[in-house]
Amino acid sequence: MIRAAILLLPTALFSACAASIPQAALRLPESTLEVRSIQTRTLAAPSEIDILTATIAVLQDMEFNIDRIEKPLGVITASKLIDADSASEKAGLILLEILCVMGGGCDLMSTASDEQRVTLTMVVLPSLAHDGEYTARMTIQRVVYDKMERIKVLERIDDAATYQQIFDNLRKSLLIQVSTK
Amino acid sequence: MTRLTHLLPLFGLFVLSGCATTSANITGAGTQLETRQIQTREYDTLDKALTMRSVVATLQDLGFTIDQADAELGTITATRLDQYTMRMTVTVVQKDTQRISVRTNARIGEKSVADAATYQDFFVALDKAMFLTQHKVD
């Protein structure tokens, strides 16, 4: 038994420190074009300032704070920290915790989602294809933390409906911006 | 069996000590020239603005959000959250009267990305974005 443990020692040492750089971390996925079309819209606007102002306003409407703006590149990055509490997740964890208590006790509620930081980058640039139009492309991602402030989820948001809703709001914001000048 | 039980804490300490390091490792591990070669490509173009536009589009294609961008210095830093945290910095510099150099370095969590294939994948993606930009495709 001791000999087996000694033989396993080097394996344990290497596995404890293994740095796994994911393969193909920067390879374009096959879904690139589809995702690009979900994330991009072309909008007509009188000027670059109008569309950038409307974009900032819509981000504020959605309760984001602006982190960075680099106007020559059309880059606006914004983020917000919001509640990630889920009643259905909590209900499931309560059930599991009851079972756990019967089996000796554990603290599953600390693994429940608590808050999430959502980061959004909007790139608004003059269209290369059509004069007087602008392309707006958005990428969104989020980190979900549990009650112990541990990272629970790291993910990109690829849901088409979310992007559609934001672009609908951007169109409205642009109308307001142009009509109230 | 009892002797084995006594050995277990020692085993744990030994495993942990395998990761211990006292070095701050500020200067990184790679050799300067080799690292630069892996991380850099040169493009026959003079348009820095369009190259930066292509870099931003490539980063978005790869699922990054932009943390920092400076058109004057040609620097863009971006983060991707996708099971792990990946951060990249891309610099776009005009080399001479005919070429633009694009250099990138990436980190995943605490680890620096050193393999050439990963950077090659990034430049393949950037080549596509450069092609689209040069042909005025949004």
PDB file of C-alpha atoms in Angstrom:
ATOM      1  CA  MET A   1       0.000   0.000   0.000  1.00  0.00           C
ATOM      2  CA  ILE A   2       2.772   2.436   0.976  1.00  0.00           C
ATOM      3  CA  ARG A   3       4.711   1.484  -2.140  1.00  0.00           C
ATOM      4  CA  ALA A   4       1.626   2.274  -4.266  1.00  0.00           C
ATOM      5  CA  ALA A   5       1.294   5.669  -2.576  1.00  0.00           C
ATOM      6  CA  ILE A   6       4.957   6.446  -3.246  1.00  0.00           C
ATOM      7  CA  LEU A   7       4.553   5.426  -6.883  1.00  0.00           C
ATOM      8  CA  LEU A   8       1.567   7.765  -7.201  1.00  0.00           C
ATOM      9  CA  LEU A   9       3.460  10.693  -5.694  1.00  0.00           C
ATOM     10  CA  PRO A  10       5.063  12.080  -8.900  1.00  0.00           C
ATOM     11  CA  THR A  11       1.716  11.845 -10.729  1.00  0.00           C
ATOM     12  CA  ALA A  12       0.010  13.754  -7.940  1.00  0.00           C
ATOM     13  CA  LEU A  13       2.766  16.368  -8.008  1.00  0.00           C
ATOM     14  CA  PHE A  14       2.412  16.980 -11.728  1.00  0.00           C
ATOM     15  CA  SER A  15      -1.375  16.953 -11.701  1.00  0.00           C
ATOM     16  CA  ALA A  16      -1.469  19.460  -8.839  1.00  0.00           C
ATOM     17  CA  CYS A  17       0.479  21.975 -10.904  1.00  0.00           C
ATOM     18  CA  ALA A  18      -0.696  21.114 -14.389  1.00  0.00           C
ATOM     19  CA  ALA A  19      -1.386  24.263 -16.395  1.00  0.00           C
ATOM     20  CA  SER A  20      -3.942  23.315 -18.967  1.00  0.00           C
ATOM     21  CA  ILE A  21      -3.982  25.905 -21.750  1.00  0.00           C
ATOM     22  CA  PRO A  22      -7.089  24.966 -23.735  1.00  0.00           C
ATOM     23  CA  GLN A  23      -6.492  23.800 -27.279  1.00  0.00           C
ATOM     24  CA  ALA A  24      -7.847  26.078 -29.997  1.00  0.00           C
ATOM     25  CA  ALA A  25      -8.502  28.894 -27.496  1.00  0.00           C
ATOM     26  CA  LEU A  26      -8.168  31.475 -30.283  1.00  0.00           C
ATOM     27  CA  ARG A  27      -9.538  29.443 -33.197  1.00  0.00           C
ATOM     28  CA  LEU A  28     -12.597  30.938 -34.875  1.00  0.00           C
ATOM     29  CA  PRO A  29     -15.623  28.725 -34.185  1.00  0.00           C
ATOM     30  CA  GLU A  30     -17.792  27.596 -37.118  1.00  0.00           C
ATOM     31  CA  SER A  31     -20.654  29.675 -35.731  1.00  0.00           C
ATOM     32  CA  THR A  32     -18.679  32.939 -36.143  1.00  0.00           C
ATOM     33  CA  LEU A  33     -20.780  34.351 -38.997  1.00  0.00           C
ATOM     34  CA  GLU A  34     -24.048  33.477 -37.258  1.00  0.00           C
ATOM     35  CA  VAL A  35     -22.912  35.067 -33.982  1.00  0.00           C
ATOM     36  CA  ARG A  36     -21.584  38.118 -35.848  1.00  0.00           C
ATOM     37  CA  SER A  37     -24.996  38.678 -37.463  1.00  0.00           C
ATOM     38  CA  ILE A  38     -26.747  38.336 -34.071  1.00  0.00           C
ATOM     39  CA  GLN A  39     -24.367  40.910 -32.587  1.00  0.00           C
ATOM     40  CA  THR A  40     -24.381  43.436 -35.445  1.00  0.00           C
ATOM     41  CA  ARG A  41     -26.860  45.948 -36.872  1.00  0.00           C
ATOM     42  CA  THR A  42     -26.503  48.722 -39.440  1.00  0.00           C
ATOM     43  CA  LEU A  43     -28.178  51.994 -38.506  1.00  0.00           C
ATOM     44  CA  ALA A  44     -28.672  55.258 -40.348  1.00  0.00           C
ATOM     45  CA  ALA A  45     -27.729  58.328 -38.309  1.00  0.00           C
ATOM     46  CA  PRO A  46     -27.014  61.993 -39.097  1.00  0.00           C
ATOM     47  CA  SER A  47     -23.573  61.901 -37.448  1.00  0.00           C
ATOM     48  CA  GLU A  48     -21.169  59.748 -35.456  1.00  0.00           C
ATOM     49  CA  ILE A  49     -21.769  61.900 -32.365  1.00  0.00           C
ATOM     50  CA  ASP A  50     -25.537  61.261 -32.605  1.00  0.00           C
ATOM     51  CA  ILE A  51     -25.173  57.498 -32.707  1.00  0.00           C
ATOM     52  CA  LEU A  52     -22.506  57.422 -29.970  1.00  0.00           C
ATOM     53  CA  THR A  53     -24.661  59.660 -27.746  1.00  0.00           C
ATOM     54  CA  ALA A  54     -27.701  57.448 -28.385  1.00  0.00           C
ATOM     55  CA  THR A  55     -25.613  54.352 -27.556  1.00  0.00           C
ATOM     56  CA  ILE A  56     -24.402  55.811 -24.267  1.00  0.00           C
ATOM     57  CA  ALA A  57     -27.981  56.823 -23.405  1.00  0.00           C
ATOM     58  CA  VAL A  58     -29.309  53.313 -24.064  1.00  0.00           C
ATOM     59  CA  LEU A  59     -26.571  51.817 -21.875  1.00  0.00           C
ATOM     60  CA  GLN A  60     -27.587  54.228 -19.114  1.00  0.00           C
ATOM     61  CA  ASP A  61     -31.242  53.225 -19.683  1.00  0.00           C
ATOM     62  CA  MET A  62     -30.143  49.645 -18.986  1.00  0.00           C
ATOM     63  CA  GLU A  63     -28.402  50.834 -15.791  1.00  0.00           C
ATOM     64  CA  PHE A  64     -24.852  50.246 -17.028  1.00  0.00           C
ATOM     65  CA  ASN A  65     -21.910  52.409 -16.000  1.00  0.00           C
ATOM     66  CA  ILE A  66     -19.507  53.426 -18.755  1.00  0.00           C
ATOM     67  CA  ASP A  67     -16.007  52.058 -18.070  1.00  0.00           C
ATOM     68  CA  ARG A  68     -14.160  53.119 -21.223  1.00  0.00           C
ATOM     69  CA  ILE A  69     -14.734  55.081 -24.401  1.00  0.00           C
ATOM     70  CA  GLU A  70     -12.233  55.297 -27.240  1.00  0.00           C
ATOM     71  CA  LYS A  71     -13.967  57.437 -29.828  1.00  0.00           C
ATOM     72  CA  PRO A  72     -11.528  56.988 -32.756  1.00  0.00           C
ATOM     73  CA  LEU A  73     -12.141  53.233 -32.552  1.00  0.00           C
ATOM     74  CA  GLY A  74     -15.849  53.581 -31.726  1.00  0.00           C
ATOM     75  CA  VAL A  75     -15.362  51.439 -28.626  1.00  0.00           C
ATOM     76  CA  ILE A  76     -17.651  51.844 -25.614  1.00  0.00           C
ATOM     77  CA  THR A  77     -17.283  49.398 -22.723  1.00  0.00           C
ATOM     78  CA  ALA A  78     -19.801  49.371 -19.883  1.00  0.00           C
ATOM     79  CA  SER A  79     -20.571  47.129 -16.943  1.00  0.00           C
ATOM     80  CA  LYS A  80     -22.997  46.645 -14.074  1.00  0.00           C
ATOM     81  CA  LEU A  81     -23.129  44.570 -10.918  1.00  0.00           C
ATOM     82  CA  ILE A  82     -26.603  43.087 -10.442  1.00  0.00           C
ATOM     83  CA  ASP A  83     -28.453  40.545  -8.364  1.00  0.00           C
ATOM     84  CA  ALA A  84     -28.155  36.929  -9.533  1.00  0.00           C
ATOM     85  CA  ASP A  85     -30.401  35.480  -6.869  1.00  0.00           C
ATOM     86  CA  SER A  86     -32.633  32.750  -8.305  1.00  0.00           C
ATOM     87  CA  ALA A  87     -35.687  31.478  -6.408  1.00  0.00           C
ATOM     88  CA  SER A  88     -35.757  28.172  -8.327  1.00  0.00           C
ATOM     89  CA  GLU A  89     -32.058  27.550  -7.686  1.00  0.00           C
ATOM     90  CA  LYS A  90     -32.568  28.289  -3.982  1.00  0.00           C
ATOM     91  CA  ALA A  91     -35.542  25.910  -3.795  1.00  0.00           C
ATOM     92  CA  GLY A  92     -33.426  23.118  -5.293  1.00  0.00           C
ATOM     93  CA  LEU A  93     -30.547  23.828  -2.904  1.00  0.00           C
ATOM     94  CA  ILE A  94     -32.889  23.823   0.124  1.00  0.00           C
ATOM     95  CA  LEU A  95     -34.109  20.361  -0.861  1.00  0.00           C
ATOM     96  CA  LEU A  96     -30.540  19.122  -1.317  1.00  0.00           C
ATOM     97  CA  GLU A  97     -29.511  20.673   2.001  1.00  0.00           C
ATOM     98  CA  ILE A  98     -32.313  18.838   3.816  1.00  0.00           C
ATOM     99  CA  LEU A  99     -31.006  15.580   2.365  1.00  0.00           C
ATOM    100  CA  CYS A 100     -27.480  16.625   3.237  1.00  0.00           C
ATOM    101  CA  VAL A 101     -28.376  17.399   6.880  1.00  0.00           C
ATOM    102  CA  MET A 102     -29.876  13.943   7.196  1.00  0.00           C
ATOM    103  CA  GLY A 103     -26.615  12.522   5.882  1.00  0.00           C
ATOM    104  CA  GLY A 104     -24.354  14.437   8.289  1.00  0.00           C
ATOM    105  CA  GLY A 105     -24.596  18.122   7.337  1.00  0.00           C
ATOM    106  CA  CYS A 106     -23.217  20.491   4.743  1.00  0.00           C
ATOM    107  CA  ASP A 107     -23.567  24.106   3.627  1.00  0.00           C
ATOM    108  CA  LEU A 108     -25.008  24.079   0.133  1.00  0.00           C
ATOM    109  CA  MET A 109     -26.708  27.486   0.415  1.00  0.00           C
ATOM    110  CA  SER A 110     -23.297  29.194   0.249  1.00  0.00           C
ATOM    111  CA  THR A 111     -22.994  27.894  -3.347  1.00  0.00           C
ATOM    112  CA  ALA A 112     -26.190  29.709  -4.422  1.00  0.00           C
ATOM    113  CA  SER A 113     -25.802  32.507  -6.983  1.00  0.00           C
ATOM    114  CA  ASP A 114     -25.580  35.905  -5.307  1.00  0.00           C
ATOM    115  CA  GLU A 115     -24.567  38.617  -7.784  1.00  0.00           C
ATOM    116  CA  GLN A 116     -23.264  38.945 -11.308  1.00  0.00           C
ATOM    117  CA  ARG A 117     -21.081  41.425 -13.170  1.00  0.00           C
ATOM    118  CA  VAL A 118     -22.231  41.948 -16.752  1.00  0.00           C
ATOM    119  CA  THR A 119     -19.727  43.550 -19.153  1.00  0.00           C
ATOM    120  CA  LEU A 120     -20.766  44.869 -22.543  1.00  0.00           C
ATOM    121  CA  THR A 121     -18.659  46.251 -25.385  1.00  0.00           C
ATOM    122  CA  MET A 122     -20.368  48.207 -28.147  1.00  0.00           C
ATOM    123  CA  VAL A 123     -18.330  49.155 -31.219  1.00  0.00           C
ATOM    124  CA  VAL A 124     -19.981  51.855 -33.329  1.00  0.00           C
ATOM    125  CA  LEU A 125     -18.185  52.804 -36.541  1.00  0.00           C
ATOM    126  CA  PRO A 126     -19.069  54.357 -39.901  1.00  0.00           C
ATOM    127  CA  SER A 127     -20.168  51.627 -42.303  1.00  0.00           C
ATOM    128  CA  LEU A 128     -17.496  50.637 -44.801  1.00  0.00           C
ATOM    129  CA  ALA A 129     -20.167  49.668 -47.317  1.00  0.00           C
ATOM    130  CA  HIS A 130     -22.670  52.563 -47.148  1.00  0.00           C
ATOM    131  CA  ASP A 131     -22.179  56.284 -46.552  1.00  0.00           C
ATOM    132  CA  GLY A 132     -24.335  57.814 -43.800  1.00  0.00           C
ATOM    133  CA  GLU A 133     -24.784  54.472 -42.052  1.00  0.00           C
ATOM    134  CA  TYR A 134     -23.076  53.069 -38.987  1.00  0.00           C
ATOM    135  CA  THR A 135     -22.435  49.517 -37.860  1.00  0.00           C
ATOM    136  CA  ALA A 136     -23.005  48.734 -34.208  1.00  0.00           C
ATOM    137  CA  ARG A 137     -21.603  45.477 -32.864  1.00  0.00           C
ATOM    138  CA  MET A 138     -22.010  44.303 -29.320  1.00  0.00           C
ATOM    139  CA  THR A 139     -20.428  41.539 -27.210  1.00  0.00           C
ATOM    140  CA  ILE A 140     -21.686  40.706 -23.726  1.00  0.00           C
ATOM    141  CA  GLN A 141     -20.332  38.422 -21.015  1.00  0.00           C
ATOM    142  CA  ARG A 142     -20.921  37.850 -17.340  1.00  0.00           C
ATOM    143  CA  VAL A 143     -19.364  36.492 -14.149  1.00  0.00           C
ATOM    144  CA  VAL A 144     -21.718  35.025 -11.549  1.00  0.00           C
ATOM    145  CA  TYR A 145     -20.536  34.924  -7.929  1.00  0.00           C
ATOM    146  CA  ASP A 146     -21.919  32.725  -5.165  1.00  0.00           C
ATOM    147  CA  LYS A 147     -22.738  33.787  -1.585  1.00  0.00           C
ATOM    148  CA  MET A 148     -19.079  33.276  -0.604  1.00  0.00           C
ATOM    149  CA  GLU A 149     -17.961  35.599  -3.458  1.00  0.00           C
ATOM    150  CA  ARG A 150     -16.491  32.662  -5.374  1.00  0.00           C
ATOM    151  CA  ILE A 151     -16.756  32.681  -9.167  1.00  0.00           C
ATOM    152  CA  LYS A 152     -19.548  30.318 -10.133  1.00  0.00           C
ATOM    153  CA  VAL A 153     -20.095  30.968 -13.841  1.00  0.00           C
ATOM    154  CA  LEU A 154     -17.980  32.633 -16.546  1.00  0.00           C
ATOM    155  CA  GLU A 155     -19.833  32.899 -19.828  1.00  0.00           C
ATOM    156  CA  ARG A 156     -20.507  34.814 -23.003  1.00  0.00           C
ATOM    157  CA  ILE A 157     -24.075  35.842 -23.718  1.00  0.00           C
ATOM    158  CA  ASP A 158     -25.018  34.551 -27.178  1.00  0.00           C
ATOM    159  CA  ASP A 159     -28.788  34.725 -26.791  1.00  0.00           C
ATOM    160  CA  ALA A 160     -30.208  36.389 -29.943  1.00  0.00           C
ATOM    161  CA  ALA A 161     -33.299  37.774 -28.160  1.00  0.00           C
ATOM    162  CA  THR A 162     -31.151  39.776 -25.713  1.00  0.00           C
ATOM    163  CA  TYR A 163     -29.202  41.415 -28.539  1.00  0.00           C
ATOM    164  CA  GLN A 164     -32.411  42.106 -30.494  1.00  0.00           C
ATOM    165  CA  GLN A 165     -33.955  43.831 -27.462  1.00  0.00           C
ATOM    166  CA  ILE A 166     -30.904  46.054 -26.972  1.00  0.00           C
ATOM    167  CA  PHE A 167     -30.770  46.999 -30.662  1.00  0.00           C
ATOM    168  CA  ASP A 168     -34.519  47.804 -30.591  1.00  0.00           C
ATOM    169  CA  ASN A 169     -33.815  50.097 -27.645  1.00  0.00           C
ATOM    170  CA  LEU A 170     -30.865  51.636 -29.503  1.00  0.00           C
ATOM    171  CA  ARG A 171     -33.079  52.454 -32.507  1.00  0.00           C
ATOM    172  CA  LYS A 172     -35.572  54.176 -30.167  1.00  0.00           C
ATOM    173  CA  SER A 173     -32.749  56.009 -28.410  1.00  0.00           C
ATOM    174  CA  LEU A 174     -31.412  57.203 -31.772  1.00  0.00           C
ATOM    175  CA  LEU A 175     -34.864  58.507 -32.747  1.00  0.00           C
ATOM    176  CA  ILE A 176     -35.103  60.416 -29.462  1.00  0.00           C
ATOM    177  CA  GLN A 177     -31.555  61.758 -29.896  1.00  0.00           C
ATOM    178  CA  VAL A 178     -32.232  63.016 -33.432  1.00  0.00           C
ATOM    179  CA  SER A 179     -35.695  64.459 -32.672  1.00  0.00           C
ATOM    180  CA  THR A 180     -34.600  66.331 -29.535  1.00  0.00           C
ATOM    181  CA  LYS A 181     -31.481  67.976 -30.988  1.00  0.00           C
TER     182      LYS A 181
ATOM    183  CA  MET B   1      -2.892   0.828   7.492  1.00  0.00           C
ATOM    184  CA  THR B   2      -2.139   3.067  10.504  1.00  0.00           C
ATOM    185  CA  ARG B   3       1.283   3.914   9.066  1.00  0.00           C
ATOM    186  CA  LEU B   4      -0.390   4.870   5.814  1.00  0.00           C
ATOM    187  CA  THR B   5      -2.853   7.140   7.656  1.00  0.00           C
ATOM    188  CA  HIS B   6       0.117   8.910   9.258  1.00  0.00           C
ATOM    189  CA  LEU B   7       1.679   9.391   5.866  1.00  0.00           C
ATOM    190  CA  LEU B   8      -1.382  11.066   4.330  1.00  0.00           C
ATOM    191  CA  PRO B   9      -0.843  14.613   5.741  1.00  0.00           C
ATOM    192  CA  LEU B  10       2.797  14.373   4.655  1.00  0.00           C
ATOM    193  CA  PHE B  11       1.631  13.323   1.188  1.00  0.00           C
ATOM    194  CA  GLY B  12      -0.664  16.377   1.019  1.00  0.00           C
ATOM    195  CA  LEU B  13       2.146  18.717   2.077  1.00  0.00           C
ATOM    196  CA  PHE B  14       4.438  17.205  -0.528  1.00  0.00           C
ATOM    197  CA  VAL B  15       1.845  17.696  -3.279  1.00  0.00           C
ATOM    198  CA  LEU B  16       1.324  21.328  -2.275  1.00  0.00           C
ATOM    199  CA  SER B  17       5.031  22.009  -2.022  1.00  0.00           C
ATOM    200  CA  GLY B  18       5.337  20.987  -5.678  1.00  0.00           C
ATOM    201  CA  CYS B  19       3.471  24.205  -6.546  1.00  0.00           C
ATOM    202  CA  ALA B  20       5.196  26.465  -4.074  1.00  0.00           C
ATOM    203  CA  THR B  21       7.240  29.281  -5.474  1.00  0.00           C
ATOM    204  CA  THR B  22       8.977  32.176  -3.836  1.00  0.00           C
ATOM    205  CA  SER B  23       9.756  33.947  -7.106  1.00  0.00           C
ATOM    206  CA  ALA B  24       7.590  36.916  -8.084  1.00  0.00           C
ATOM    207  CA  ASN B  25       8.234  35.984 -11.755  1.00  0.00           C
ATOM    208  CA  ILE B  26       7.899  39.571 -12.926  1.00  0.00           C
ATOM    209  CA  THR B  27       9.971  39.156 -16.068  1.00  0.00           C
ATOM    210  CA  GLY B  28       8.161  36.071 -17.453  1.00  0.00           C
ATOM    211  CA  ALA B  29       9.659  32.850 -18.742  1.00  0.00           C
ATOM    212  CA  GLY B  30      10.135  33.139 -22.502  1.00  0.00           C
ATOM    213  CA  THR B  31      13.193  34.278 -24.411  1.00  0.00           C
ATOM    214  CA  GLN B  32      12.617  37.761 -25.802  1.00  0.00           C
ATOM    215  CA  LEU B  33      13.265  37.146 -29.505  1.00  0.00           C
ATOM    216  CA  GLU B  34      11.470  33.807 -29.757  1.00  0.00           C
ATOM    217  CA  THR B  35       8.412  35.140 -27.937  1.00  0.00           C
ATOM    218  CA  ARG B  36       8.249  38.202 -30.196  1.00  0.00           C
ATOM    219  CA  GLN B  37       8.450  36.061 -33.323  1.00  0.00           C
ATOM    220  CA  ILE B  38       5.547  33.865 -32.213  1.00  0.00           C
ATOM    221  CA  GLN B  39       3.408  36.822 -31.193  1.00  0.00           C
ATOM    222  CA  THR B  40       4.004  39.143 -34.161  1.00  0.00           C
ATOM    223  CA  ARG B  41       2.811  39.400 -37.773  1.00  0.00           C
ATOM    224  CA  GLU B  42       3.487  42.120 -40.287  1.00  0.00           C
ATOM    225  CA  TYR B  43       0.946  43.298 -42.841  1.00  0.00           C
ATOM    226  CA  ASP B  44       1.530  45.103 -46.117  1.00  0.00           C
ATOM    227  CA  THR B  45      -0.757  48.004 -45.374  1.00  0.00           C
ATOM    228  CA  LEU B  46      -0.392  51.576 -44.288  1.00  0.00           C
ATOM    229  CA  ASP B  47      -3.818  51.983 -42.764  1.00  0.00           C
ATOM    230  CA  LYS B  48      -3.392  51.761 -39.002  1.00  0.00           C
ATOM    231  CA  ALA B  49      -7.023  52.765 -38.328  1.00  0.00           C
ATOM    232  CA  LEU B  50      -8.414  49.974 -40.511  1.00  0.00           C
ATOM    233  CA  THR B  51      -5.964  47.481 -38.991  1.00  0.00           C
ATOM    234  CA  MET B  52      -7.170  48.427 -35.515  1.00  0.00           C
ATOM    235  CA  ARG B  53     -10.768  48.119 -36.685  1.00  0.00           C
ATOM    236  CA  SER B  54      -9.927  44.592 -37.899  1.00  0.00           C
ATOM    237  CA  VAL B  55      -8.283  43.746 -34.570  1.00  0.00           C
ATOM    238  CA  VAL B  56     -11.380  44.877 -32.631  1.00  0.00           C
ATOM    239  CA  ALA B  57     -13.621  42.851 -34.995  1.00  0.00           C
ATOM    240  CA  THR B  58     -11.383  39.780 -34.550  1.00  0.00           C
ATOM    241  CA  LEU B  59     -11.508  40.095 -30.770  1.00  0.00           C
ATOM    242  CA  GLN B  60     -15.304  40.350 -30.951  1.00  0.00           C
ATOM    243  CA  ASP B  61     -15.426  37.338 -33.304  1.00  0.00           C
ATOM    244  CA  LEU B  62     -13.497  35.431 -30.631  1.00  0.00           C
ATOM    245  CA  GLY B  63     -15.937  36.518 -27.921  1.00  0.00           C
ATOM    246  CA  PHE B  64     -13.887  39.181 -26.139  1.00  0.00           C
ATOM    247  CA  THR B  65     -15.092  42.418 -24.627  1.00  0.00           C
ATOM    248  CA  ILE B  66     -12.739  45.411 -24.820  1.00  0.00           C
ATOM    249  CA  ASP B  67     -11.205  46.577 -21.526  1.00  0.00           C
ATOM    250  CA  GLN B  68      -9.004  49.324 -22.903  1.00  0.00           C
ATOM    251  CA  ALA B  69      -8.305  50.786 -26.328  1.00  0.00           C
ATOM    252  CA  ASP B  70      -6.036  53.608 -27.429  1.00  0.00           C
ATOM    253  CA  ALA B  71      -6.059  54.489 -31.117  1.00  0.00           C
ATOM    254  CA  GLU B  72      -3.021  56.772 -30.836  1.00  0.00           C
ATOM    255  CA  LEU B  73      -0.789  54.186 -29.171  1.00  0.00           C
ATOM    256  CA  GLY B  74      -2.388  51.345 -31.126  1.00  0.00           C
ATOM    257  CA  THR B  75      -3.096  49.259 -28.016  1.00  0.00           C
ATOM    258  CA  ILE B  76      -6.178  47.176 -27.272  1.00  0.00           C
ATOM    259  CA  THR B  77      -6.673  44.996 -24.195  1.00  0.00           C
ATOM    260  CA  ALA B  78      -9.606  42.595 -24.076  1.00  0.00           C
ATOM    261  CA  THR B  79     -11.046  39.874 -21.823  1.00  0.00           C
ATOM    262  CA  ARG B  80     -13.007  36.727 -22.564  1.00  0.00           C
ATOM    263  CA  LEU B  81     -14.996  34.905 -19.909  1.00  0.00           C
ATOM    264  CA  ASP B  82     -15.779  31.401 -21.099  1.00  0.00           C
ATOM    265  CA  GLN B  83     -15.258  28.789 -18.366  1.00  0.00           C
ATOM    266  CA  TYR B  84     -11.870  30.444 -17.850  1.00  0.00           C
ATOM    267  CA  THR B  85     -10.644  34.048 -18.042  1.00  0.00           C
ATOM    268  CA  MET B  86      -8.493  34.899 -21.040  1.00  0.00           C
ATOM    269  CA  ARG B  87      -6.880  38.334 -21.432  1.00  0.00           C
ATOM    270  CA  MET B  88      -5.163  39.631 -24.519  1.00  0.00           C
ATOM    271  CA  THR B  89      -3.252  42.768 -25.394  1.00  0.00           C
ATOM    272  CA  VAL B  90      -2.802  43.620 -29.066  1.00  0.00           C
ATOM    273  CA  THR B  91      -0.519  46.410 -30.291  1.00  0.00           C
ATOM    274  CA  VAL B  92      -0.615  47.850 -33.794  1.00  0.00           C
ATOM    275  CA  VAL B  93       2.536  49.736 -34.790  1.00  0.00           C
ATOM    276  CA  GLN B  94       3.593  51.257 -38.077  1.00  0.00           C
ATOM    277  CA  LYS B  95       6.952  49.628 -38.929  1.00  0.00           C
ATOM    278  CA  ASP B  96       8.156  51.624 -41.904  1.00  0.00           C
ATOM    279  CA  THR B  97       6.653  53.308 -44.938  1.00  0.00           C
ATOM    280  CA  GLN B  98       4.946  50.125 -46.134  1.00  0.00           C
ATOM    281  CA  ARG B  99       4.162  47.783 -43.246  1.00  0.00           C
ATOM    282  CA  ILE B 100       2.196  47.548 -40.058  1.00  0.00           C
ATOM    283  CA  SER B 101       3.176  45.194 -37.267  1.00  0.00           C
ATOM    284  CA  VAL B 102       0.586  43.510 -35.038  1.00  0.00           C
ATOM    285  CA  ARG B 103       1.757  41.951 -31.807  1.00  0.00           C
ATOM    286  CA  THR B 104      -0.384  40.119 -29.288  1.00  0.00           C
ATOM    287  CA  ASN B 105       0.165  38.407 -25.971  1.00  0.00           C
ATOM    288  CA  ALA B 106      -2.380  36.305 -24.140  1.00  0.00           C
ATOM    289  CA  ARG B 107      -2.860  34.960 -20.631  1.00  0.00           C
ATOM    290  CA  ILE B 108      -5.313  32.397 -19.353  1.00  0.00           C
ATOM    291  CA  GLY B 109      -5.834  32.906 -15.655  1.00  0.00           C
ATOM    292  CA  GLU B 110      -2.361  32.981 -14.120  1.00  0.00           C
ATOM    293  CA  LYS B 111      -0.691  31.281 -17.069  1.00  0.00           C
ATOM    294  CA  SER B 112       0.893  32.939 -20.058  1.00  0.00           C
ATOM    295  CA  VAL B 113      -0.004  31.455 -23.435  1.00  0.00           C
ATOM    296  CA  ALA B 114       3.286  30.409 -25.018  1.00  0.00           C
ATOM    297  CA  ASP B 115       2.390  27.955 -27.757  1.00  0.00           C
ATOM    298  CA  ALA B 116       2.790  29.172 -31.318  1.00  0.00           C
ATOM    299  CA  ALA B 117      -0.365  27.380 -32.558  1.00  0.00           C
ATOM    300  CA  THR B 118      -2.680  29.524 -30.407  1.00  0.00           C
ATOM    301  CA  TYR B 119      -1.160  32.755 -31.738  1.00  0.00           C
ATOM    302  CA  GLN B 120      -1.279  31.311 -35.259  1.00  0.00           C
ATOM    303  CA  ASP B 121      -5.048  30.757 -34.799  1.00  0.00           C
ATOM    304  CA  PHE B 122      -5.441  34.402 -33.748  1.00  0.00           C
ATOM    305  CA  PHE B 123      -3.596  35.642 -36.833  1.00  0.00           C
ATOM    306  CA  VAL B 124      -5.660  33.376 -39.109  1.00  0.00           C
ATOM    307  CA  ALA B 125      -8.783  35.036 -37.642  1.00  0.00           C
ATOM    308  CA  LEU B 126      -7.185  38.486 -38.039  1.00  0.00           C
ATOM    309  CA  ASP B 127      -6.273  37.722 -41.685  1.00  0.00           C
ATOM    310  CA  LYS B 128      -9.964  37.059 -42.372  1.00  0.00           C
ATOM    311  CA  ALA B 129     -11.051  40.272 -40.651  1.00  0.00           C
ATOM    312  CA  MET B 130      -8.377  42.260 -42.541  1.00  0.00           C
ATOM    313  CA  PHE B 131      -9.644  40.784 -45.814  1.00  0.00           C
ATOM    314  CA  LEU B 132     -13.250  41.765 -45.009  1.00  0.00           C
ATOM    315  CA  THR B 133     -12.237  45.274 -43.908  1.00  0.00           C
ATOM    316  CA  GLN B 134     -10.123  45.864 -47.006  1.00  0.00           C
ATOM    317  CA  HIS B 135     -13.071  44.768 -49.175  1.00  0.00           C
ATOM    318  CA  LYS B 136     -15.402  47.130 -47.286  1.00  0.00           C
ATOM    319  CA  VAL B 137     -17.536  44.402 -45.717  1.00  0.00           C
ATOM    320  CA  ASP B 138     -18.969  45.507 -42.339  1.00  0.00           C
TER     321      ASP B 138
END
